[in-house]
């Protein structure tokens, strides 16, 4: 059986720890990127939802204004 000294074990442990730390950092970066992408998608979706309601309401109000103008013009003509 091969004898491994304490120093050699320590060196191996440090190398393994560095690999684990590097791998953990890689996973963290991927998760962080995925979460940022998800957050951006969510913000975009909410923005579209609330702005579409706003646009719909503006269109509704504008339609009412045009309708009143046409009614007024009709009354003036007749």
CSV table of N, CA and C in Angstrom, one decimal:
chain,number,residue,atom,x,y,z
A,1,UNK,N,0.8,-1.2,0.0
A,1,UNK,CA,0.0,0.0,0.0
A,1,UNK,C,0.9,1.3,0.0
A,2,UNK,N,0.5,2.2,-0.8
A,2,UNK,CA,1.3,3.4,-1.0
A,2,UNK,C,1.0,4.4,0.2
A,3,UNK,N,2.0,4.8,0.9
A,3,UNK,CA,1.9,5.7,2.0
A,3,UNK,C,1.9,7.2,1.5
A,4,UNK,N,0.9,7.9,1.9
A,4,UNK,CA,0.8,9.3,1.5
A,4,UNK,C,1.0,10.2,2.8
A,5,UNK,N,1.9,11.1,2.6
A,5,UNK,CA,2.2,11.9,3.8
A,5,UNK,C,1.1,12.9,4.0
A,6,UNK,N,1.1,13.5,5.2
A,6,UNK,CA,0.2,14.5,5.6
A,6,UNK,C,0.2,15.7,4.6
A,7,UNK,N,1.4,16.1,4.3
A,7,UNK,CA,1.6,17.3,3.3
A,7,UNK,C,1.0,16.9,2.0
A,8,UNK,N,1.2,15.7,1.5
A,8,UNK,CA,0.6,15.3,0.2
A,8,UNK,C,-0.9,15.3,0.3
A,9,UNK,N,-1.4,14.8,1.4
A,9,UNK,CA,-2.9,14.8,1.6
A,9,UNK,C,-3.4,16.2,1.6
A,10,UNK,N,-2.7,17.1,2.3
A,10,UNK,CA,-3.1,18.5,2.3
A,10,UNK,C,-3.1,19.1,1.0
A,11,UNK,N,-2.1,18.8,0.2
A,11,UNK,CA,-2.0,19.4,-1.2
A,11,UNK,C,-3.2,18.8,-2.0
A,12,UNK,N,-3.5,17.5,-1.9
A,12,UNK,CA,-4.6,16.9,-2.7
A,12,UNK,C,-5.9,17.6,-2.2
A,13,UNK,N,-6.1,17.7,-0.9
A,13,UNK,CA,-7.3,18.4,-0.4
A,13,UNK,C,-7.5,19.8,-0.9
A,14,UNK,N,-6.4,20.5,-0.9
A,14,UNK,CA,-6.4,21.9,-1.4
A,14,UNK,C,-6.8,22.0,-2.9
A,15,UNK,N,-6.2,21.1,-3.7
A,15,UNK,CA,-6.5,21.0,-5.1
A,15,UNK,C,-8.0,20.7,-5.3
A,16,UNK,N,-8.5,19.6,-4.6
A,16,UNK,CA,-9.9,19.3,-4.6
A,16,UNK,C,-10.8,20.4,-4.2
A,17,UNK,N,-10.4,21.1,-3.2
A,17,UNK,CA,-11.2,22.3,-2.7
A,17,UNK,C,-11.2,23.4,-3.8
A,18,UNK,N,-10.1,23.6,-4.4
A,18,UNK,CA,-10.1,24.6,-5.5
A,18,UNK,C,-11.0,24.2,-6.7
A,19,UNK,N,-11.0,22.9,-7.0
A,19,UNK,CA,-11.9,22.4,-8.1
A,19,UNK,C,-13.4,22.6,-7.7
A,20,UNK,N,-13.6,22.2,-6.4
A,20,UNK,CA,-15.0,22.3,-5.9
A,20,UNK,C,-15.4,23.8,-5.9
A,21,UNK,N,-14.6,24.7,-5.5
A,21,UNK,CA,-14.9,26.1,-5.4
A,21,UNK,C,-15.1,26.7,-6.8
A,22,UNK,N,-14.2,26.2,-7.8
A,22,UNK,CA,-14.4,26.7,-9.2
A,22,UNK,C,-15.7,26.2,-9.8
A,23,UNK,N,-16.0,24.9,-9.5
A,23,UNK,CA,-17.3,24.3,-10.0
A,23,UNK,C,-18.5,25.0,-9.4
A,24,UNK,N,-18.4,25.3,-8.1
A,24,UNK,CA,-19.5,26.0,-7.4
A,24,UNK,C,-19.7,27.4,-8.0
A,25,UNK,N,-18.6,28.1,-8.3
A,25,UNK,CA,-18.7,29.4,-8.8
A,25,UNK,C,-19.3,29.4,-10.2
A,26,UNK,N,-19.0,28.3,-11.0
A,26,UNK,CA,-19.5,28.2,-12.3
A,26,UNK,C,-21.0,27.9,-12.2
A,27,UNK,N,-21.4,27.1,-11.3
A,27,UNK,CA,-22.9,26.8,-11.1
A,27,UNK,C,-23.6,28.1,-10.7
A,28,UNK,N,-23.0,28.8,-9.8
A,28,UNK,CA,-23.6,30.1,-9.3
A,28,UNK,C,-23.8,31.0,-10.4
A,29,UNK,N,-22.8,31.2,-11.3
A,29,UNK,CA,-22.9,32.1,-12.4
A,29,UNK,C,-24.0,31.7,-13.3
A,30,UNK,N,-24.1,30.4,-13.6
A,30,UNK,CA,-25.2,29.9,-14.5
A,30,UNK,C,-26.6,30.2,-13.8
A,31,UNK,N,-26.7,29.9,-12.5
A,31,UNK,CA,-28.0,30.1,-11.9
A,31,UNK,C,-28.3,31.6,-11.8
A,32,UNK,N,-27.3,32.4,-11.6
A,32,UNK,CA,-27.5,33.9,-11.5
A,32,UNK,C,-27.9,34.4,-12.9
A,33,UNK,N,-27.3,33.9,-13.9
A,33,UNK,CA,-27.7,34.3,-15.3
A,33,UNK,C,-29.1,33.9,-15.6
A,34,UNK,N,-29.5,32.6,-15.2
A,34,UNK,CA,-30.9,32.2,-15.4
A,34,UNK,C,-31.9,33.0,-14.6
A,35,UNK,N,-31.5,33.3,-13.4
A,35,UNK,CA,-32.4,34.1,-12.6
A,35,UNK,C,-32.6,35.5,-13.1
A,36,UNK,N,-31.5,36.1,-13.6
A,36,UNK,CA,-31.6,37.4,-14.2
A,36,UNK,C,-32.5,37.4,-15.5
A,37,UNK,N,-32.3,36.3,-16.3
A,37,UNK,CA,-33.1,36.2,-17.5
A,37,UNK,C,-34.6,36.0,-17.1
A,38,UNK,N,-34.9,35.2,-16.1
A,38,UNK,CA,-36.2,35.1,-15.6
A,38,UNK,C,-36.8,36.4,-15.1
A,39,UNK,N,-36.0,37.1,-14.3
A,39,UNK,CA,-36.5,38.4,-13.8
A,39,UNK,C,-36.8,39.4,-14.9
A,40,UNK,N,-35.9,39.4,-15.9
A,40,UNK,CA,-36.2,40.3,-17.0
A,40,UNK,C,-37.4,39.9,-17.8
A,41,UNK,N,-37.7,38.6,-18.0
A,41,UNK,CA,-38.9,38.1,-18.6
A,41,UNK,C,-40.1,38.5,-17.8
A,42,UNK,N,-40.0,38.4,-16.5
A,42,UNK,CA,-41.1,38.7,-15.7
A,42,UNK,C,-41.5,40.2,-15.7
A,43,UNK,N,-40.4,41.0,-15.7
A,43,UNK,CA,-40.6,42.5,-15.7
A,43,UNK,C,-41.2,42.9,-17.1
A,44,UNK,N,-40.7,42.2,-18.1
A,44,UNK,CA,-41.3,42.5,-19.5
A,44,UNK,C,-42.7,42.1,-19.6
A,45,UNK,N,-43.0,41.0,-19.0
A,45,UNK,CA,-44.4,40.5,-19.1
A,45,UNK,C,-45.3,41.4,-18.3
A,46,UNK,N,-44.9,41.8,-17.1
A,46,UNK,CA,-45.7,42.8,-16.3
A,46,UNK,C,-45.9,44.1,-17.0
A,47,UNK,N,-44.8,44.6,-17.6
A,47,UNK,CA,-44.8,45.9,-18.3
A,47,UNK,C,-45.8,45.8,-19.4
A,48,UNK,N,-45.8,44.7,-20.2
A,48,UNK,CA,-46.7,44.5,-21.3
A,48,UNK,C,-48.2,44.5,-20.8
A,49,UNK,N,-48.3,43.8,-19.7
A,49,UNK,CA,-49.7,43.6,-19.1
A,49,UNK,C,-50.3,44.9,-18.7
A,50,UNK,N,-49.5,45.7,-17.9
A,50,UNK,CA,-50.1,46.9,-17.4
A,50,UNK,C,-50.2,48.0,-18.5
A,51,UNK,N,-49.2,48.0,-19.4
A,51,UNK,CA,-49.3,49.0,-20.5
A,51,UNK,C,-50.4,48.7,-21.5
A,52,UNK,N,-50.6,47.4,-21.7
A,52,UNK,CA,-51.7,47.0,-22.6
A,52,UNK,C,-53.1,47.5,-22.0
A,53,UNK,N,-53.2,47.4,-20.7
A,53,UNK,CA,-54.4,47.9,-20.0
A,53,UNK,C,-54.5,49.4,-20.2
A,54,UNK,N,-53.4,50.0,-20.1
A,54,UNK,CA,-53.4,51.5,-20.2
A,54,UNK,C,-53.7,51.9,-21.6
A,55,UNK,N,-53.2,51.2,-22.6
A,55,UNK,CA,-53.5,51.5,-24.0
A,55,UNK,C,-54.9,51.2,-24.3
A,56,UNK,N,-55.4,50.1,-23.8
A,56,UNK,CA,-56.8,49.8,-24.0
A,56,UNK,C,-57.7,50.9,-23.4
A,57,UNK,N,-57.4,51.3,-22.2
A,57,UNK,CA,-58.2,52.4,-21.6
A,57,UNK,C,-58.1,53.7,-22.4
A,58,UNK,N,-56.9,54.0,-22.8
A,58,UNK,CA,-56.7,55.2,-23.7
A,58,UNK,C,-57.5,55.1,-24.9
A,59,UNK,N,-57.5,53.9,-25.6
A,59,UNK,CA,-58.3,53.7,-26.8
A,59,UNK,C,-59.7,53.9,-26.5
A,60,UNK,N,-60.2,53.3,-25.4
A,60,UNK,CA,-61.6,53.4,-25.0
A,60,UNK,C,-62.0,54.9,-24.8
A,61,UNK,N,-61.2,55.6,-24.1
A,61,UNK,CA,-61.5,57.1,-23.9
A,61,UNK,C,-61.5,57.8,-25.2
A,62,UNK,N,-60.5,57.5,-26.0
A,62,UNK,CA,-60.4,58.2,-27.3
A,62,UNK,C,-61.6,57.9,-28.2
A,63,UNK,N,-62.0,56.7,-28.1
A,63,UNK,CA,-63.2,56.3,-28.9
A,63,UNK,C,-64.4,57.0,-28.4
A,64,UNK,N,-64.6,57.2,-27.1
A,64,UNK,CA,-65.7,58.0,-26.5
A,64,UNK,C,-65.7,59.4,-27.0
A,65,UNK,N,-64.5,60.0,-27.0
A,65,UNK,CA,-64.3,61.4,-27.4
A,65,UNK,C,-64.8,61.5,-28.9
A,66,UNK,N,-64.3,60.6,-29.7
A,66,UNK,CA,-64.6,60.6,-31.2
A,66,UNK,C,-66.1,60.4,-31.3
A,67,UNK,N,-66.7,59.5,-30.5
A,67,UNK,CA,-68.2,59.3,-30.6
A,67,UNK,C,-68.9,60.5,-30.3
A,68,UNK,N,-68.5,61.2,-29.2
A,68,UNK,CA,-69.2,62.5,-28.8
A,68,UNK,C,-69.1,63.6,-29.9
A,69,UNK,N,-67.9,63.6,-30.5
A,69,UNK,CA,-67.7,64.6,-31.5
A,69,UNK,C,-68.6,64.4,-32.7
A,70,UNK,N,-68.7,63.1,-33.1
A,70,UNK,CA,-69.6,62.7,-34.2
A,70,UNK,C,-71.1,63.0,-33.9
A,71,UNK,N,-71.5,62.8,-32.6
A,71,UNK,CA,-72.8,63.1,-32.2
A,71,UNK,C,-73.1,64.6,-32.2
A,72,UNK,N,-72.1,65.3,-31.8
A,72,UNK,CA,-72.2,66.8,-31.8
A,72,UNK,C,-72.3,67.3,-33.2
A,73,UNK,N,-71.5,66.8,-34.1
A,73,UNK,CA,-71.6,67.2,-35.5
A,73,UNK,C,-72.9,66.8,-36.1
A,74,UNK,N,-73.4,65.6,-35.8
A,74,UNK,CA,-74.7,65.2,-36.3
A,74,UNK,C,-75.8,66.1,-35.9
A,75,UNK,N,-75.8,66.5,-34.6
A,75,UNK,CA,-76.8,67.5,-34.1
A,75,UNK,C,-76.7,68.8,-34.8
A,76,UNK,N,-75.5,69.3,-35.0
A,76,UNK,CA,-75.3,70.6,-35.7
A,76,UNK,C,-75.8,70.5,-37.1
A,77,UNK,N,-75.6,69.4,-37.8
A,77,UNK,CA,-76.1,69.3,-39.2
A,77,UNK,C,-77.6,69.2,-39.2
A,78,UNK,N,-78.2,68.4,-38.3
A,78,UNK,CA,-79.7,68.2,-38.4
A,78,UNK,C,-80.3,69.2,-37.5
